[in-house]
Coordinates of C-alpha atoms in Angstrom, one line a residue:
Chain A
M1 CA 0.1 -0.2 0.1
P2 CA 1.4 3.4 -1.0
A3 CA 2.4 5.8 1.9
P4 CA -0.5 8.3 2.6
S5 CA 0.3 11.9 1.5
L6 CA 1.1 14.6 4.0
C7 CA -2.6 15.9 3.4
E8 CA -3.9 12.6 4.2
V9 CA -1.8 12.2 7.3
Q10 CA -3.0 15.6 8.5
R11 CA -6.5 14.8 7.7
L12 CA -6.4 11.8 9.7
F13 CA -4.6 13.6 12.7
W14 CA -7.1 16.1 12.7
E15 CA -9.9 13.5 12.8
S16 CA -8.2 11.8 15.7
V17 CA -7.8 14.9 18.0
A18 CA -10.1 17.7 16.9
V19 CA -13.5 16.5 15.2
K20 CA -14.9 15.3 18.5
P21 CA -13.2 17.5 21.1
G22 CA -12.9 16.0 24.6
R23 CA -14.2 12.7 23.5
E24 CA -12.1 9.8 21.9
S25 CA -12.5 9.6 18.2
I26 CA -9.1 8.1 17.1
A27 CA -9.2 7.1 13.4
P28 CA -8.1 3.4 13.2
A29 CA -6.0 4.4 10.1
F30 CA -4.2 7.0 12.0
V31 CA -3.1 4.4 14.8
R32 CA -1.6 2.3 12.0
L33 CA 0.5 5.3 11.0
V34 CA 1.9 6.0 14.5
C35 CA 5.0 4.2 15.8
G36 CA 4.6 2.4 19.2
R37 CA 4.9 -0.7 21.0
D38 CA 1.4 -1.7 20.5
D39 CA -1.9 -0.2 19.8
S40 CA -2.3 0.9 23.4
D41 CA 0.9 2.8 23.3
R42 CA 0.1 4.4 20.0
K43 CA -3.3 5.5 21.5
I44 CA -1.7 7.1 24.5
R45 CA 0.6 9.0 22.3
I46 CA -2.2 10.2 20.1
A47 CA -4.2 11.2 23.3
V48 CA -1.6 13.6 24.3
Y49 CA -2.7 15.7 21.4
S50 CA -6.4 15.3 21.7
D51 CA -6.4 15.9 25.2
A52 CA -4.1 19.0 24.9
Y53 CA -6.3 20.2 21.9
F54 CA -9.5 20.2 24.2
L55 CA -7.7 21.3 27.4
R56 CA -5.8 24.1 25.9
L57 CA -9.0 25.5 23.9
R58 CA -11.1 25.2 26.9
D59 CA -8.7 27.3 28.9
V60 CA -8.6 29.9 26.2
L61 CA -12.4 30.2 26.3
R62 CA -12.3 30.0 30.1
D63 CA -10.3 33.2 30.1
D64 CA -12.2 34.8 27.5
Y65 CA -15.5 33.9 29.4
P66 CA -14.6 34.1 33.1
R67 CA -18.1 34.9 34.3
V68 CA -20.0 32.5 32.0
A69 CA -17.6 29.7 33.2
A70 CA -17.9 30.5 36.7
L71 CA -21.8 30.9 36.5
V72 CA -22.3 27.4 34.8
G73 CA -19.5 25.6 36.8
P74 CA -16.7 23.5 35.4
E75 CA -18.5 20.5 34.3
Q76 CA -21.1 22.3 32.4
F77 CA -18.5 24.7 31.0
D78 CA -16.6 21.7 29.6
E79 CA -19.8 20.4 27.9
V80 CA -20.5 23.8 26.3
V81 CA -16.9 24.0 25.1
K82 CA -16.9 20.5 23.6
G83 CA -20.2 21.4 21.7
Y84 CA -18.7 24.7 20.7
L85 CA -15.4 23.7 19.3
E86 CA -17.3 21.1 17.4
A87 CA -19.4 23.6 15.9
F88 CA -17.0 26.4 15.5
P89 CA -13.4 25.0 15.3
S90 CA -10.8 27.9 15.2
R91 CA -10.5 29.4 11.7
W92 CA -7.8 32.0 12.5
P93 CA -4.0 31.7 13.2
S94 CA -4.6 33.8 16.3
V95 CA -6.4 32.0 19.1
R96 CA -7.6 35.4 20.1
H97 CA -10.5 34.9 17.8
L98 CA -11.6 31.5 19.1
G99 CA -14.6 32.5 21.3
H100 CA -16.1 34.9 18.6
A101 CA -19.2 32.8 18.2
L102 CA -20.0 31.6 21.7
S103 CA -22.8 33.9 22.3
E104 CA -24.5 32.7 19.1
F105 CA -23.7 29.1 20.1
L106 CA -25.4 29.7 23.3
R107 CA -28.5 31.3 22.1
H108 CA -29.3 28.1 20.1
R109 CA -28.9 25.8 23.2
T110 CA -31.8 24.7 25.3
D111 CA -29.9 23.3 28.0
T112 CA -28.4 26.5 29.4
P113 CA -30.1 29.7 30.8
K114 CA -31.1 31.9 28.2
C115 CA -29.2 34.9 30.0
L116 CA -25.9 33.2 29.4
A117 CA -26.0 34.2 25.6
D118 CA -26.4 37.7 26.8
L119 CA -23.6 37.6 29.3
A120 CA -21.3 36.0 26.7
E121 CA -22.0 38.9 24.4
L122 CA -21.0 41.2 27.1
E123 CA -17.8 39.3 27.8
W124 CA -16.8 39.2 24.0
A125 CA -17.4 42.9 23.6
R126 CA -15.1 43.4 26.4
I127 CA -12.5 41.5 24.7
E128 CA -13.1 43.3 21.5
V129 CA -12.8 46.7 22.9
F130 CA -9.6 45.5 24.7
D131 CA -7.5 45.4 21.4
A132 CA -9.5 47.7 19.2
P133 CA -7.6 50.3 17.3
D134 CA -6.2 53.3 19.5
A135 CA -7.5 56.8 19.1
E136 CA -7.0 60.2 20.6
C137 CA -9.8 61.3 23.0
A138 CA -11.4 64.7 23.0
T139 CA -11.2 66.5 26.2
I140 CA -13.6 68.7 28.3
E141 CA -11.5 71.7 27.3
D142 CA -12.3 70.8 23.5
F143 CA -15.9 71.0 24.1
I144 CA -16.3 74.0 26.3
S145 CA -14.2 76.0 24.1
V146 CA -16.6 75.9 21.4
P147 CA -18.6 79.1 21.2
A148 CA -22.3 78.5 22.4
D149 CA -23.8 79.6 19.1
A150 CA -21.7 76.7 17.3
W151 CA -23.1 73.9 19.6
P152 CA -26.1 72.8 17.7
A153 CA -24.2 71.9 14.6
L154 CA -21.3 70.2 16.7
R155 CA -20.7 66.6 15.7
F156 CA -18.9 63.9 17.6
S157 CA -17.1 60.7 16.6
A158 CA -16.6 57.7 19.0
I159 CA -13.4 56.1 19.7
P160 CA -13.1 52.6 17.9
A161 CA -12.9 50.8 21.2
L162 CA -16.6 51.5 21.9
Q163 CA -19.4 49.1 21.5
T164 CA -22.8 49.2 22.6
L165 CA -25.2 46.1 23.0
H166 CA -28.9 45.4 23.8
A167 CA -29.4 42.4 26.1
Q168 CA -32.7 40.7 27.4
Y169 CA -31.4 40.4 30.8
P170 CA -29.6 42.8 33.1
V171 CA -26.1 41.2 32.1
H172 CA -24.3 43.9 34.0
R173 CA -25.6 42.5 37.2
L174 CA -24.7 38.9 36.1
W175 CA -21.1 40.1 35.3
S176 CA -20.5 41.7 38.8
G177 CA -23.0 39.9 41.0
G178 CA -22.9 36.5 43.0
A179 CA -23.0 33.1 41.4
S180 CA -26.8 32.9 40.7
L181 CA -28.3 32.7 37.0
D182 CA -31.6 33.1 38.3
V183 CA -32.6 36.5 36.9
S184 CA -35.8 37.8 35.3
A185 CA -35.6 39.2 31.9
E186 CA -35.2 43.0 31.7
E187 CA -34.4 44.9 28.5
T188 CA -30.9 46.1 29.0
A189 CA -28.7 48.6 27.0
L190 CA -25.0 48.8 27.9
R191 CA -21.8 50.7 26.4
V192 CA -18.7 48.8 26.6
W193 CA -15.4 50.8 26.1
R194 CA -11.8 50.9 26.8
S195 CA -10.6 54.1 28.7
N196 CA -7.5 56.1 27.7
D197 CA -5.3 54.1 30.4
C198 CA -6.5 50.8 28.6
R199 CA -8.7 49.4 31.1
V200 CA -12.1 48.0 29.8
F201 CA -15.5 49.3 31.3
H202 CA -19.1 48.7 30.6
A203 CA -22.2 50.5 32.0
P204 CA -25.9 50.3 31.8
M205 CA -27.7 53.1 29.9
D206 CA -31.2 54.2 30.4
E207 CA -33.4 54.7 27.3
R208 CA -32.5 58.4 26.8
E209 CA -28.7 57.7 27.0
S210 CA -29.1 54.7 24.7
A211 CA -30.8 56.9 22.2
A212 CA -28.7 59.7 22.5
L213 CA -25.4 57.5 21.9
R214 CA -27.1 56.0 19.0
K215 CA -27.6 59.4 17.4
M216 CA -24.0 60.5 18.4
I217 CA -22.6 57.3 16.8
S218 CA -24.6 57.8 13.7
G219 CA -23.2 61.2 13.2
G220 CA -26.0 63.4 14.4
P221 CA -25.3 66.9 15.5
F222 CA -25.8 68.2 19.0
A223 CA -29.2 69.5 18.1
T224 CA -30.4 66.1 17.3
I225 CA -28.9 64.7 20.3
C226 CA -31.0 67.3 22.2
E227 CA -34.2 65.9 20.5
T228 CA -33.8 63.0 22.8
F229 CA -35.1 65.1 25.6
A230 CA -37.7 66.7 23.6
D231 CA -40.1 66.5 26.5
L232 CA -38.1 68.9 28.3
P233 CA -38.0 72.7 27.9
E234 CA -35.4 73.5 25.1
A235 CA -32.7 74.8 27.8
G236 CA -33.1 71.8 29.8
A237 CA -32.6 69.6 26.8
A238 CA -29.4 71.3 25.9
Q239 CA -28.4 70.9 29.6
E240 CA -29.0 67.2 30.0
S241 CA -27.5 66.6 26.3
A242 CA -24.4 68.6 27.4
A243 CA -24.2 66.6 30.8
L244 CA -24.3 63.4 28.7
L245 CA -21.5 64.5 26.5
V246 CA -19.3 65.6 29.4
R247 CA -19.8 62.1 31.0
W248 CA -18.9 60.4 27.7
I249 CA -15.8 62.8 27.4
E250 CA -14.8 62.2 30.8
D251 CA -15.1 58.4 30.1
G252 CA -12.9 58.6 27.0
I253 CA -15.3 57.5 24.5
I254 CA -15.4 60.6 22.4
H255 CA -12.7 60.7 19.7
R256 CA -13.3 64.0 17.8
I257 CA -15.6 67.2 18.2
D258 CA -16.2 68.8 14.9
Q259 CA -17.6 72.2 14.2
A260 CA -19.6 72.8 11.1
A261 CA -17.4 74.1 8.3
Chain B
M1 CA 23.9 31.9 12.0
S2 CA 26.9 34.1 11.8
L3 CA 24.9 37.0 10.3
L4 CA 22.6 37.2 13.3
P5 CA 23.7 39.4 16.3
H6 CA 24.6 37.8 19.6
L7 CA 21.8 39.2 21.8
G8 CA 23.0 37.4 25.0
H9 CA 20.6 35.7 27.3
G10 CA 16.9 36.7 27.2
V11 CA 13.5 35.8 28.5
G12 CA 10.3 35.2 26.8
L13 CA 7.9 38.3 27.6
R14 CA 4.5 37.3 29.0
T15 CA 1.5 39.4 30.2
I16 CA 2.6 38.9 33.8
H17 CA 5.8 40.7 33.2
Y18 CA 3.9 43.7 31.8
P19 CA 4.4 45.7 35.1
H20 CA 7.9 45.3 35.0
V21 CA 8.1 46.6 31.6
L22 CA 6.1 49.6 32.5
D23 CA 8.4 50.4 35.4
R24 CA 11.5 49.6 33.5
T25 CA 12.8 46.9 35.8
A26 CA 12.6 44.2 33.3
R27 CA 16.3 44.3 32.6
A28 CA 16.9 41.2 30.4
D29 CA 19.4 41.1 27.5
W30 CA 16.4 40.7 25.0
F31 CA 13.0 39.7 24.8
E32 CA 11.3 37.2 22.7
V33 CA 7.4 37.7 22.3
I34 CA 4.6 35.5 20.7
S35 CA 3.9 37.2 17.4
E36 CA 0.1 36.2 17.2
N37 CA -0.3 38.1 20.7
F38 CA 0.3 41.2 18.9
M39 CA -1.4 40.9 15.7
I40 CA -4.2 43.2 16.9
A41 CA -5.4 46.7 16.1
G42 CA -4.6 48.4 19.3
G43 CA -4.5 48.6 22.8
R44 CA -2.2 47.8 25.9
P45 CA -0.1 44.8 24.6
L46 CA 1.1 46.9 21.6
Q47 CA 1.9 49.8 23.8
I48 CA 3.9 47.6 26.1
L49 CA 5.9 46.1 23.4
E50 CA 6.8 49.5 22.3
K51 CA 8.1 50.2 25.8
A52 CA 9.9 46.6 26.0
R53 CA 11.7 47.7 22.8
E54 CA 13.2 50.8 24.5
L55 CA 14.6 48.4 27.2
A56 CA 16.0 45.6 24.9
P57 CA 16.1 44.2 21.6
V58 CA 13.0 42.2 20.6
V59 CA 12.5 39.0 18.6
L60 CA 9.2 37.7 17.2
H61 CA 8.4 34.1 17.6
G62 CA 5.2 32.8 15.9
V63 CA 3.1 29.6 16.6
S64 CA 0.8 29.7 13.8
L65 CA 2.6 29.9 10.7
N66 CA 1.6 26.4 9.8
I67 CA 4.7 26.0 7.7
G68 CA 4.4 22.1 7.5
G69 CA 0.5 22.3 6.7
T70 CA -1.0 21.7 3.3
D71 CA -3.4 24.5 3.2
P72 CA -1.9 27.4 1.5
L73 CA 0.0 29.9 3.6
R74 CA -2.4 32.6 5.0
E75 CA -1.8 35.9 3.4
D76 CA -3.7 37.7 6.1
Y77 CA -1.4 36.3 8.6
L78 CA 1.8 37.1 6.6
T79 CA 0.5 40.7 6.0
E80 CA 0.0 41.0 9.9
L81 CA 3.3 39.5 10.4
E82 CA 4.9 42.1 8.1
L83 CA 3.1 45.0 9.8
L84 CA 4.7 43.7 13.1
I85 CA 8.1 43.6 11.6
R86 CA 7.8 47.2 10.1
R87 CA 6.7 48.5 13.5
F88 CA 8.8 46.7 15.9
A89 CA 12.0 46.0 13.8
P90 CA 12.8 42.6 15.7
A91 CA 16.3 41.3 15.6
W92 CA 15.0 38.1 13.8
V93 CA 11.7 36.3 13.4
S94 CA 11.1 32.5 14.1
D95 CA 8.3 30.1 14.0
H96 CA 8.0 26.3 14.5
L97 CA 8.9 23.5 12.2
C98 CA 5.4 21.6 12.4
W99 CA 2.0 21.9 11.2
G100 CA -1.1 23.3 13.0
A101 CA -4.0 23.6 10.5
V102 CA -5.8 21.7 8.0
G103 CA -8.9 22.5 5.9
G104 CA -8.8 26.0 7.3
S105 CA -9.2 25.0 11.0
F106 CA -6.5 25.6 13.5
A107 CA -5.4 23.4 16.4
H108 CA -3.5 26.0 18.2
D109 CA -0.7 23.4 18.8
L110 CA 2.6 22.4 17.3
L111 CA 1.9 19.1 15.6
P112 CA 4.6 16.6 14.3
L113 CA 5.5 16.0 10.7
P114 CA 6.5 12.9 9.0
Y115 CA 10.3 12.9 8.3
T116 CA 10.4 12.1 4.6
E117 CA 11.9 13.5 1.6
E118 CA 8.5 14.7 0.1
V119 CA 7.9 16.8 3.4
V120 CA 11.4 18.1 3.3
R121 CA 10.7 19.4 -0.1
H122 CA 7.3 20.7 0.7
V123 CA 8.4 22.6 4.0
A124 CA 11.5 24.2 2.4
A125 CA 9.4 25.5 -0.5
R126 CA 6.9 27.2 2.0
I127 CA 9.9 28.6 4.3
R128 CA 11.4 30.0 0.9
Q129 CA 7.9 31.6 0.2
V130 CA 8.0 33.1 3.6
Q131 CA 11.3 34.4 3.4
D132 CA 10.9 35.8 -0.1
R133 CA 7.6 37.6 1.1
L134 CA 9.3 39.1 4.3
G135 CA 12.6 39.9 2.7
R136 CA 14.5 38.2 5.4
R137 CA 15.8 34.9 6.5
I138 CA 13.6 33.1 9.4
L139 CA 14.5 30.6 11.9
M140 CA 12.7 27.3 12.4
E141 CA 12.4 25.6 15.7
N142 CA 12.5 21.9 16.4
V143 CA 9.2 21.1 18.3
S144 CA 8.8 18.4 21.1
S145 CA 6.9 15.4 19.9
Y146 CA 4.8 12.6 21.3
L147 CA 4.5 10.6 18.3
T148 CA 6.4 9.8 15.5
Y149 CA 5.1 8.1 12.1
S150 CA 6.1 4.8 10.7
I151 CA 6.5 6.4 7.2
S152 CA 9.2 8.7 8.3
S153 CA 12.5 7.7 6.6
M154 CA 15.2 9.7 8.5
P155 CA 15.8 10.9 12.0
E156 CA 14.6 14.3 13.1
W157 CA 17.7 16.0 13.2
V158 CA 18.5 14.9 9.5
F159 CA 15.1 16.2 8.7
L160 CA 15.7 19.6 10.4
S161 CA 18.9 20.1 8.7
A162 CA 17.9 19.1 5.2
I163 CA 15.1 21.7 5.5
A164 CA 17.4 24.3 6.7
E165 CA 19.8 23.7 3.9
E166 CA 17.1 23.6 1.1
A167 CA 15.2 26.6 2.4
D168 CA 18.5 28.5 3.5
C169 CA 16.9 29.3 6.7
G170 CA 18.2 29.4 10.2
I171 CA 17.5 27.1 13.0
L172 CA 16.0 28.0 16.4
L173 CA 17.4 24.8 18.5
D174 CA 15.1 24.3 21.5
V175 CA 17.4 22.1 23.8
N176 CA 14.3 21.2 26.0
N177 CA 12.5 19.9 23.0
I178 CA 15.3 17.9 22.1
Y179 CA 15.6 16.3 25.6
V180 CA 11.8 15.7 25.7
S181 CA 11.7 13.9 22.2
A182 CA 14.7 12.0 23.0
I183 CA 13.1 10.5 26.2
N184 CA 9.8 10.0 24.3
H185 CA 11.3 8.4 21.3
G186 CA 14.6 6.8 22.6
F187 CA 17.3 8.7 20.5
S188 CA 20.2 9.9 21.7
P189 CA 20.2 14.0 22.4
L190 CA 23.9 14.2 21.8
E191 CA 23.5 12.4 18.3
Y192 CA 21.0 15.1 17.5
L193 CA 23.2 18.0 18.5
S194 CA 26.1 16.6 16.5
G195 CA 23.7 16.3 13.3
V196 CA 22.5 20.0 13.4
P197 CA 24.6 22.2 11.2
A198 CA 26.2 24.7 13.6
Q199 CA 26.5 27.4 11.1
R200 CA 22.5 27.6 10.9
V201 CA 21.9 27.7 14.6
G202 CA 20.8 31.4 15.5
Q203 CA 19.0 30.9 18.7
I204 CA 18.7 28.5 21.6
H205 CA 15.5 28.0 23.7
L206 CA 15.5 26.4 27.3
A207 CA 12.6 25.4 29.2
G208 CA 11.1 23.0 31.7
H209 CA 8.8 20.3 31.1
S210 CA 6.6 17.7 33.1
S211 CA 6.0 13.8 33.0
Q212 CA 2.8 11.9 32.0
G213 CA 3.2 8.3 32.5
D214 CA 6.2 7.2 30.2
L215 CA 6.3 10.5 28.4
L216 CA 7.6 13.9 28.9
I217 CA 5.5 16.7 28.0
D218 CA 6.7 20.3 26.8
T219 CA 4.6 22.2 29.4
H220 CA 6.9 25.1 29.9
D221 CA 5.7 25.3 33.5
H222 CA 8.7 24.2 35.5
P223 CA 12.4 25.7 35.9
V224 CA 14.9 24.5 33.2
P225 CA 15.8 20.8 34.9
T226 CA 19.2 19.4 35.4
P227 CA 19.2 17.2 32.2
V228 CA 18.3 20.2 30.1
W229 CA 21.1 22.4 31.7
Q230 CA 23.6 19.5 30.9
L231 CA 22.6 19.3 27.3
Y232 CA 22.8 23.0 27.0
R233 CA 26.4 22.6 28.0
E234 CA 26.9 20.3 25.1
A235 CA 25.0 22.6 22.9
V236 CA 27.4 25.4 23.8
R237 CA 30.5 23.3 23.2
R238 CA 29.0 22.5 19.7
F239 CA 27.6 25.7 18.7
G240 CA 29.6 28.3 20.6
R241 CA 28.1 31.6 21.6
V242 CA 24.5 31.7 20.4
S243 CA 21.7 34.0 21.6
T244 CA 19.7 31.9 24.4
L245 CA 16.3 32.4 25.8
V246 CA 14.4 30.9 28.8
E247 CA 10.8 30.4 28.1
R248 CA 7.9 29.9 30.7
D249 CA 4.4 29.8 29.5
D250 CA 2.7 28.2 32.7
Q251 CA 3.3 28.8 36.5
I252 CA 5.2 31.7 35.4
P253 CA 7.5 32.7 38.2
P254 CA 8.4 36.3 39.3
F255 CA 10.6 38.2 36.4
E256 CA 13.5 37.9 38.9
E257 CA 13.4 34.2 39.0
L258 CA 13.2 33.9 35.1
L259 CA 16.1 36.4 34.9
A260 CA 18.0 34.3 37.4
E261 CA 17.7 31.5 34.8
A262 CA 18.9 33.5 31.9
N263 CA 22.0 34.4 34.0
R264 CA 22.6 30.8 34.7
A265 CA 22.6 30.1 30.9
R266 CA 25.1 33.0 30.8
E267 CA 27.3 31.5 33.4
I268 CA 27.2 28.1 31.8
E269 CA 28.1 29.6 28.3
G270 CA 31.0 31.4 30.1
E271 CA 32.2 28.2 31.7
V272 CA 32.0 26.1 28.6
L273 CA 33.7 28.7 26.5
N274 CA 36.6 29.5 29.0
A275 CA 37.2 25.8 29.3
S276 CA 37.3 25.4 25.6
S277 CA 39.9 28.3 25.3
I278 CA 42.0 27.0 28.1
S279 CA 42.0 23.4 26.5
L280 CA 43.2 24.8 23.2

């Protein structure tokens, strides 16, 4: 029988270590390719790689999703990881991207609490902003130095390391709270960002802040942001909008402030 | 490799060491970093690497080039590597003589190759492709292995040497990996050392390992053990002054302990080379 090609060797290797993560799935044809005293010795050698594959990637996901892992506990997290790796094997040279679809994966599972997918989305957003592109941040001085009559036309741009997410559950409480998954559904909007000193934060937003931030991100001018507070007197709406912008600037999520040309 | 500078005795820079980089107490001869950890758009790791470069020379060490794979080399990966090289001007670039991906999926592991003429030609051609793309010679590291293939037709050191010659690349000789594989497969580590072309060895790695049944596993979670230090002495005897680096990836000790191991390597190199010059 001719020797298998390199491609065939690698296909058999992959089938034996990665197709069924955390479960034995050694291809008999691969066992025959491996040197050893006997089949038991050969399988022990192959198992070093299959065990390492699962354990290494499990640890990566546990580091990326510490709250999900803690809340479901080690045994169920292992089961989640086995299913996830089978459905979403890593497609990137950098392992940093491995967990990109865990939230989506959890959303389709019926054996884990529904809030878990939202929590995973928050944890992944924190990873994405951690290494998002750098950008200078606008300062309070940049804002208050603008003449008052130019404010209505002011436009703002957000730093790249800012994400917003909308969850069905209060995931910020799951993230920081105790060890219970027993939470009631509650529409929750959050912003997630990396501050100037590279720390990652998230904060829940009420409806007004969420709407105002959406307008700011989509390029709406200050006057449009003020419309979020249309139920208030004009001066009050401007004051509330300005207060929001000051908070965003202090948090470091505003990249630029542009006056109309 | 005579064309590479002798950087001395360095340490693998890991996240736990970042505070030492920031307060400028990370005083190693040089740092090696995992290339893929810096293939990101922005944030703290890239800022730390900028600061590390101010302290000492930096070398980029990849784990996912998949040089022995049969998938095409990833264009996006090479582009990111090029960007890193341009930004951080590493003293050199290295990766592993192994494969790690098939059918577009990555194992994130250093998987062993069969040692055949066909694979020598395949891998050497891919190394040349990478070197042409990067415009520089790269170093290939021997990996630890727990299995070998019945279809192999040559020992590992012949395979490594043949690829280095055919690709005209350098060798990053991992002394711990030689020891681990020697125990796992029953070959002589000294025969391995004597079979490697000295002029191509541009860097040496030192690390620790652990046991699992009859096998040694390259876990990088222990100090460099005595047999690996002994083999390092032999490596210095054979290859002379070669930039050497201590690696730790798990149970990473305080920076000072890692630095102490790098200093021990420096002492051993001095002892061996002094003894050699006296005996001449």
